Short mmCIF file of C-alpha atoms in Angstrom, two decimals:
data_model
loop_
_atom_site.label_atom_id
_atom_site.label_comp_id
_atom_site.label_asym_id
_atom_site.label_seq_id
_atom_site.Cartn_x
_atom_site.Cartn_y
_atom_site.Cartn_z
CA MET A 131 22.18 0.27 17.71
CA CYS A 132 18.77 1.67 18.68
CA THR A 133 17.76 5.06 17.34
CA GLU A 134 14.79 6.92 18.78
CA PRO A 135 13.44 9.99 16.98
CA THR A 136 13.10 13.24 18.88
CA ALA A 137 9.63 14.53 19.77
CA GLU A 138 10.06 17.30 17.19
CA GLY A 139 11.21 14.77 14.59
CA ARG A 140 8.22 12.50 15.27
CA THR A 141 5.81 15.40 14.89
CA MET A 142 7.36 16.62 11.63
CA GLU A 143 7.56 13.12 10.18
CA THR A 144 3.95 12.37 11.13
CA GLU A 145 2.63 15.59 9.61
CA GLU A 146 4.55 15.07 6.37
CA ARG A 147 3.51 11.42 6.15
CA ILE A 148 -0.14 12.37 6.64
CA ARG A 149 0.23 14.86 3.81
CA LEU A 150 1.88 12.18 1.67
CA ASP A 151 -0.94 9.71 2.41
CA LYS A 152 -3.57 12.29 1.43
CA ASN A 153 -1.75 13.07 -1.81
CA ALA A 154 -1.50 9.35 -2.64
CA ILE A 155 -5.28 9.06 -2.25
CA GLN A 156 -5.70 11.97 -4.67
CA VAL A 157 -3.66 10.01 -7.22
CA LEU A 158 -6.01 7.02 -6.80
CA ASN A 159 -9.00 9.35 -7.17
CA LEU A 160 -7.95 9.95 -10.78
CA GLN A 161 -10.23 7.31 -12.30
CA ARG A 162 -8.26 6.90 -15.53
CA MET A 163 -5.04 6.50 -13.49
CA LEU A 164 -6.76 3.88 -11.32
CA ALA A 165 -7.86 2.03 -14.47
CA LEU A 166 -4.25 1.95 -15.70
CA ILE A 167 -2.96 0.67 -12.34
CA LEU A 168 -5.49 -2.17 -12.30
CA LYS A 169 -4.88 -3.06 -15.95
CA LYS A 170 -1.16 -3.47 -15.28
CA CYS A 171 -1.52 -5.25 -11.94
CA TYR A 172 -4.56 -7.46 -12.71
CA PRO A 173 -4.46 -7.88 -16.50
CA ASP A 174 -6.62 -11.02 -16.37
CA SER A 175 -9.50 -9.11 -14.79
CA PHE A 176 -9.00 -5.58 -16.14
CA TYR A 177 -8.43 -5.62 -19.89
CA GLY A 178 -9.42 -3.55 -22.89
CA SER A 179 -9.17 0.22 -23.15
CA LEU A 180 -8.73 2.36 -20.04
CA GLU A 181 -12.03 4.02 -20.87
CA SER A 182 -13.88 0.69 -20.87
CA ILE A 183 -12.26 -0.34 -17.57
CA GLU A 184 -13.19 2.97 -15.99
CA SER A 185 -16.79 2.64 -17.23
CA ARG A 186 -17.22 -0.53 -15.13
CA PHE A 187 -16.43 1.20 -11.82
CA ARG A 188 -19.45 1.52 -9.53
CA LYS A 189 -20.23 2.94 -6.09
CA GLU A 190 -23.20 0.60 -5.69
CA LEU A 191 -25.15 -2.03 -7.62
CA THR A 192 -28.67 -1.29 -8.84
CA ARG A 193 -31.31 -3.58 -7.37
CA THR A 194 -35.08 -3.46 -7.71
CA ASP A 195 -35.70 -5.15 -4.35
CA ASP A 196 -34.59 -4.43 -0.81
CA LYS A 197 -34.21 -0.70 -1.42
CA HIS A 198 -34.40 -0.20 2.35
CA LEU A 199 -30.96 -1.78 2.74
CA ARG A 200 -28.03 0.52 3.44
CA SER A 201 -25.63 1.57 0.66
CA GLU A 202 -22.25 1.98 2.39
CA LEU A 203 -20.17 -0.83 0.89
CA THR A 204 -17.85 1.47 -1.04
CA SER A 205 -17.58 4.16 1.62
CA THR A 206 -13.94 4.96 2.35
CA GLU A 207 -14.87 5.05 6.04
CA SER A 208 -16.22 1.63 6.94
CA LYS A 209 -17.90 1.66 10.35
CA ASN A 210 -18.44 -1.38 12.55
CA VAL A 211 -20.04 -1.24 15.99
CA THR A 212 -17.64 -3.84 17.37
CA THR A 213 -14.34 -3.12 15.59
CA GLY A 214 -14.70 0.60 14.91
CA VAL A 215 -13.85 2.66 11.82
CA MET A 216 -11.55 1.40 9.06
CA ARG A 217 -10.42 3.86 6.41
CA PHE A 218 -9.78 2.75 2.83
CA ASP A 219 -7.70 4.68 0.30
CA SER A 220 -9.86 3.51 -2.62
CA ILE A 221 -12.71 0.99 -2.58
CA PHE A 222 -15.26 0.40 -5.32
CA LEU A 223 -17.21 -2.23 -7.23
CA THR A 224 -16.30 -3.25 -10.75
CA LEU A 225 -18.72 -5.04 -13.05
CA THR A 226 -17.79 -8.28 -14.83
CA GLU A 227 -19.28 -9.69 -18.02
CA VAL A 228 -19.78 -13.14 -16.48
CA LYS A 229 -20.44 -14.46 -12.99
CA PRO A 230 -20.04 -13.30 -10.26
CA GLY A 231 -21.16 -10.08 -11.96
CA ALA A 232 -19.06 -7.79 -9.80
CA TYR A 233 -15.96 -7.64 -7.60
CA LEU A 234 -15.33 -5.46 -4.58
CA VAL A 235 -11.90 -3.89 -5.16
CA ASN A 236 -9.58 -2.12 -2.73
CA VAL A 237 -6.35 -0.28 -3.64
CA GLU A 238 -4.07 0.94 -0.84
CA VAL A 239 -0.84 2.96 -0.89
CA GLN A 240 1.10 2.05 2.26
CA ASN A 241 3.83 4.61 2.97
CA ARG A 242 4.70 3.16 6.38
CA ARG A 243 5.39 -0.47 7.35
CA ILE A 244 6.01 -1.02 11.06
CA SER A 245 6.91 -4.69 10.57
CA PHE A 246 6.13 -7.52 8.16
CA VAL A 247 3.79 -9.20 10.66
CA TRP A 248 2.04 -5.88 11.34
CA PHE A 249 1.54 -5.37 7.61
CA ALA A 250 0.23 -8.93 7.09
CA GLY A 251 -2.32 -8.38 9.85
CA ARG A 252 -3.39 -5.11 8.24
CA VAL A 253 -3.93 -6.78 4.85
CA TYR A 254 -6.13 -9.52 6.29
CA ALA A 255 -8.02 -7.11 8.54
CA TYR A 256 -8.95 -5.04 5.48
CA LEU A 257 -9.94 -8.14 3.50
CA SER A 258 -12.10 -9.31 6.41
CA ARG A 259 -13.87 -5.95 6.58
CA MET A 260 -14.53 -6.06 2.82
CA LEU A 261 -16.37 -9.37 3.29
CA ASP A 262 -18.08 -8.56 6.59
CA SER A 263 -19.38 -5.14 5.48
CA GLN A 264 -21.41 -6.74 2.67
CA LYS A 265 -23.99 -8.00 5.17
CA ASP A 266 -27.31 -6.15 4.67
CA ASP A 267 -25.85 -3.79 2.08
CA ILE A 268 -27.73 -3.26 -1.17
CA SER A 269 -24.58 -4.23 -3.09
CA GLY A 270 -23.86 -7.24 -0.86
CA TYR A 271 -26.15 -9.87 0.63
CA ARG A 272 -28.91 -10.22 3.23
CA ASN A 273 -30.00 -13.02 5.53
CA ASP A 274 -28.44 -16.29 4.35
CA HIS A 275 -28.24 -15.34 0.65
CA TYR A 276 -24.50 -16.01 0.62
CA GLN A 277 -24.56 -16.52 -3.13
CA ASP A 278 -24.83 -12.72 -3.37
CA LEU A 279 -21.54 -12.15 -1.50
CA LYS A 280 -19.13 -10.42 -3.89
CA PRO A 281 -15.57 -11.71 -4.31
CA VAL A 282 -12.91 -9.31 -3.07
CA MET A 283 -9.71 -8.17 -4.73
CA ALA A 284 -7.01 -6.00 -3.17
CA LEU A 285 -3.84 -4.29 -4.33
CA TRP A 286 -1.32 -2.96 -1.82
CA ILE A 287 1.40 -0.59 -3.06
CA LEU A 288 4.48 0.03 -0.89
CA PRO A 289 6.47 2.78 -2.64
CA HIS A 290 9.40 2.99 -0.19
CA GLU A 291 10.79 -0.51 0.25
CA GLN A 292 14.52 -1.32 0.33
CA GLU A 293 14.10 -3.82 -2.51
CA THR A 294 11.58 -4.41 -5.29
CA TYR A 295 9.20 -7.38 -5.08
CA LEU A 296 5.74 -8.57 -6.13
CA ILE A 297 3.60 -11.02 -4.15
CA ASP A 298 0.54 -12.58 -5.74
CA TYR A 299 -2.11 -14.45 -3.75
CA PRO A 300 -4.57 -15.71 -6.38
CA GLY A 301 -6.80 -17.53 -3.88
CA ILE A 302 -6.59 -20.91 -5.58
CA ALA A 303 -8.00 -23.86 -3.59
CA ASN A 304 -6.19 -27.20 -3.50
CA LEU A 305 -8.39 -30.21 -4.33
CA CYS A 306 -6.45 -32.80 -2.34
CA LEU A 307 -8.85 -35.73 -2.71
CA GLY A 308 -11.43 -36.44 -5.40
CA GLN A 309 -9.72 -34.66 -8.26
CA ASP A 310 -11.85 -36.63 -10.74
CA THR A 311 -15.19 -35.94 -9.03
CA LEU A 312 -17.56 -33.42 -10.52
CA THR A 313 -18.71 -32.19 -7.10
CA GLY A 314 -15.13 -31.63 -5.96
CA GLN A 315 -14.30 -29.75 -9.16
CA ASP A 316 -17.45 -27.62 -8.86
CA MET A 317 -16.65 -26.77 -5.25
CA LYS A 318 -13.08 -25.81 -6.12
CA ARG A 319 -14.29 -23.68 -9.02
CA ALA A 320 -16.66 -21.79 -6.70
CA LEU A 321 -13.88 -21.13 -4.18
CA ASP A 322 -11.10 -20.23 -6.60
CA GLY A 323 -10.30 -16.54 -6.77
CA PHE A 324 -12.89 -15.48 -4.21
CA VAL A 325 -10.27 -13.65 -2.18
CA ARG A 326 -7.33 -12.28 -4.14
CA TYR A 327 -4.60 -9.80 -3.38
CA LYS A 328 -1.29 -8.54 -4.69
CA ILE A 329 1.45 -6.66 -2.88
CA VAL A 330 3.99 -4.61 -4.82
CA GLY A 331 7.02 -3.23 -3.04
CA LEU A 332 9.03 -0.61 -4.88
CA GLY A 333 12.72 -0.28 -4.07
CA PRO A 334 15.31 2.09 -5.57
CA ASP A 335 16.00 -0.62 -8.18
CA TRP A 336 12.45 -0.72 -9.58
CA MET A 337 13.64 0.46 -13.02
CA ASP A 338 15.64 -2.78 -13.38
CA TYR A 339 12.46 -4.86 -13.59
CA GLU A 340 10.45 -5.33 -16.78
CA GLU A 341 7.30 -6.47 -14.96
CA GLU A 342 4.54 -4.13 -16.20
CA ALA A 343 3.00 -3.73 -12.76
CA VAL A 344 6.33 -2.58 -11.33
CA GLN A 345 7.01 -0.20 -14.21
CA CYS A 346 3.54 1.32 -13.95
CA LEU A 347 3.59 1.83 -10.18
CA GLY A 348 7.21 2.96 -10.23
CA HIS A 349 6.53 5.70 -12.77
CA ILE A 350 3.53 6.88 -10.74
CA PHE A 351 4.77 6.55 -7.15
CA ARG A 352 8.59 6.45 -7.41
CA SER A 353 9.42 8.71 -10.33
CA ASP A 354 11.21 11.10 -7.95
CA ASP A 355 12.00 14.40 -9.69
CA ASP A 356 12.13 13.15 -13.30
CA LYS A 357 8.76 14.56 -14.37
CA LYS A 358 9.43 14.24 -18.09
CA LYS A 359 10.01 10.50 -17.76
CA GLN A 360 6.83 10.18 -15.69
CA TYR A 361 4.67 12.23 -18.07
CA ASP A 362 6.04 10.48 -21.18
CA TYR A 363 5.28 7.04 -19.74
CA LEU A 364 1.74 7.95 -18.67
CA GLU A 365 0.89 9.62 -21.97
CA LYS A 366 2.14 6.58 -23.85
CA GLU A 367 -0.11 4.38 -21.69
CA GLY A 368 -3.18 6.49 -22.44
CA ILE A 369 -3.35 8.94 -19.52
CA PRO A 370 -4.29 12.47 -20.69
CA MET A 371 -1.92 14.84 -18.92
CA THR A 372 -4.55 17.39 -17.98
CA GLU A 373 -3.88 20.31 -15.67
CA ARG A 374 -5.55 18.42 -12.80
CA THR A 375 -3.55 15.24 -13.42
CA GLU A 376 -0.26 17.13 -13.47
CA LYS A 377 -1.21 19.03 -10.32
CA VAL A 378 -2.07 15.83 -8.40
CA LEU A 379 1.14 14.08 -9.50
CA ASP A 380 3.29 17.11 -8.72
CA GLU A 381 1.79 17.51 -5.24
CA TYR A 382 2.36 13.83 -4.50
CA GLY A 383 5.95 14.05 -5.77
CA GLU A 384 6.64 17.13 -3.64
CA ALA A 385 5.12 15.53 -0.52
CA GLN A 386 7.10 12.35 -1.16
CA PHE A 387 10.36 14.29 -1.52
CA GLN A 388 9.81 16.27 1.67
CA TRP A 389 8.70 13.27 3.75
CA PHE A 390 11.41 10.91 2.50
CA HIS A 391 14.27 13.35 2.82
CA ARG A 392 13.07 14.69 6.17
CA SER A 393 12.81 11.12 7.45
CA GLU A 394 16.26 10.20 6.16
CA LYS A 395 17.81 13.41 7.55
CA GLU A 396 16.26 12.71 10.94
CA LYS A 397 17.72 9.19 10.95
CA TYR A 398 21.14 10.53 9.91
CA ASP A 399 21.14 13.16 12.64
CA ARG A 400 20.19 10.59 15.28
CA LEU A 401 22.86 8.15 14.12
CA LYS A 402 25.51 10.88 14.06
CA GLU A 403 24.59 12.00 17.55
CA GLU A 404 24.81 8.44 18.86
CA MET A 405 28.12 7.80 17.10
CA ASP A 406 29.56 11.03 18.52
CA ALA A 407 28.46 9.97 22.01
CA GLN A 408 30.06 6.55 21.56
CA LEU A 409 33.35 8.11 20.36
CA LYS A 410 33.42 10.47 23.34
CA GLU A 411 32.88 7.53 25.69
CA LYS A 412 35.72 5.62 24.03
CA ASP A 413 37.97 8.71 24.36
CA ARG A 414 37.18 8.84 28.07
CA GLU A 415 37.92 5.12 28.41
CA VAL A 416 41.29 5.56 26.65
CA GLN A 417 42.06 8.48 28.95
CA ARG A 418 41.27 6.34 31.99
CA LEU A 419 43.53 3.53 30.71
CA GLN A 420 46.37 5.99 30.07
CA GLU A 421 46.03 7.36 33.58
CA GLU A 422 46.02 3.83 35.02
CA ILE A 423 49.17 2.91 33.06
CA ALA A 424 50.89 6.07 34.27
CA ARG A 425 49.93 5.25 37.86
CA LEU A 426 51.29 1.70 37.54
CA LYS A 427 54.56 2.99 36.07
CA ALA A 428 54.90 5.46 38.93
CA SER A 429 54.26 2.70 41.46
CA SER A 430 56.88 0.45 39.80
CA ALA A 431 59.50 3.23 39.82
CA SER A 432 59.06 3.81 43.56
CA LEU A 433 59.76 0.14 44.44
#
């Protein structure tokens, strides 16, 4: 059965989804909240107190040379002459205590998934832009100084999936030949983890999973109308429930409720309309059969 939304339904759903997307970005703009999300989803890279994690966030890296280079690497609107504008929900640099010194990090909240293949293409398109945009940026590299290219790390959050899942791509290279060679090991070490991403899909059953990343994201993006449960969890994890934090979370929750329930109601109305049409057609077909049977009986009686 194919269901097509009405023009009015498409407009309302688009407007409410745009509002939901904007509210999700406001959640990510809460720096302490972002620190908690990364700590739970990438505990090997983001550890320690939330305050210390937050203190390592940067918009650009300080350099004494090449000050004429542009500083647009962490702009949420990445422009490319060939491929156009790409908009990021949250993109920033985070400092590391050891090499490579910094990572370029992207966090996205994806409220709409057209198809799995479409989504996979979107993930890799964003990762590609994160690498490509480092050329001639003060926080990236210039000329052939590829050693200055920063590794990239991405987290994609899908709050409205039918089932809960977590996909981890750690970017580990496979040393197929020469496992005992120092050069092979050094090359593998340089490649490992250069491009990393995780995808977390939250279904209605997210509470059944003990995975900390799922629990964290579920309480933030799928807590529905249970605000006490959401606030209690976040306070326990070290998020001060300030007036601004509560306002941002409440606005996201309200937008999520309106978009989700409007979308579901629209689907229900379309399905009901189609089912009613099918039942009417079947009634007409039964009527035609009854008339045909009556005609045949009449013909038989006249013989």
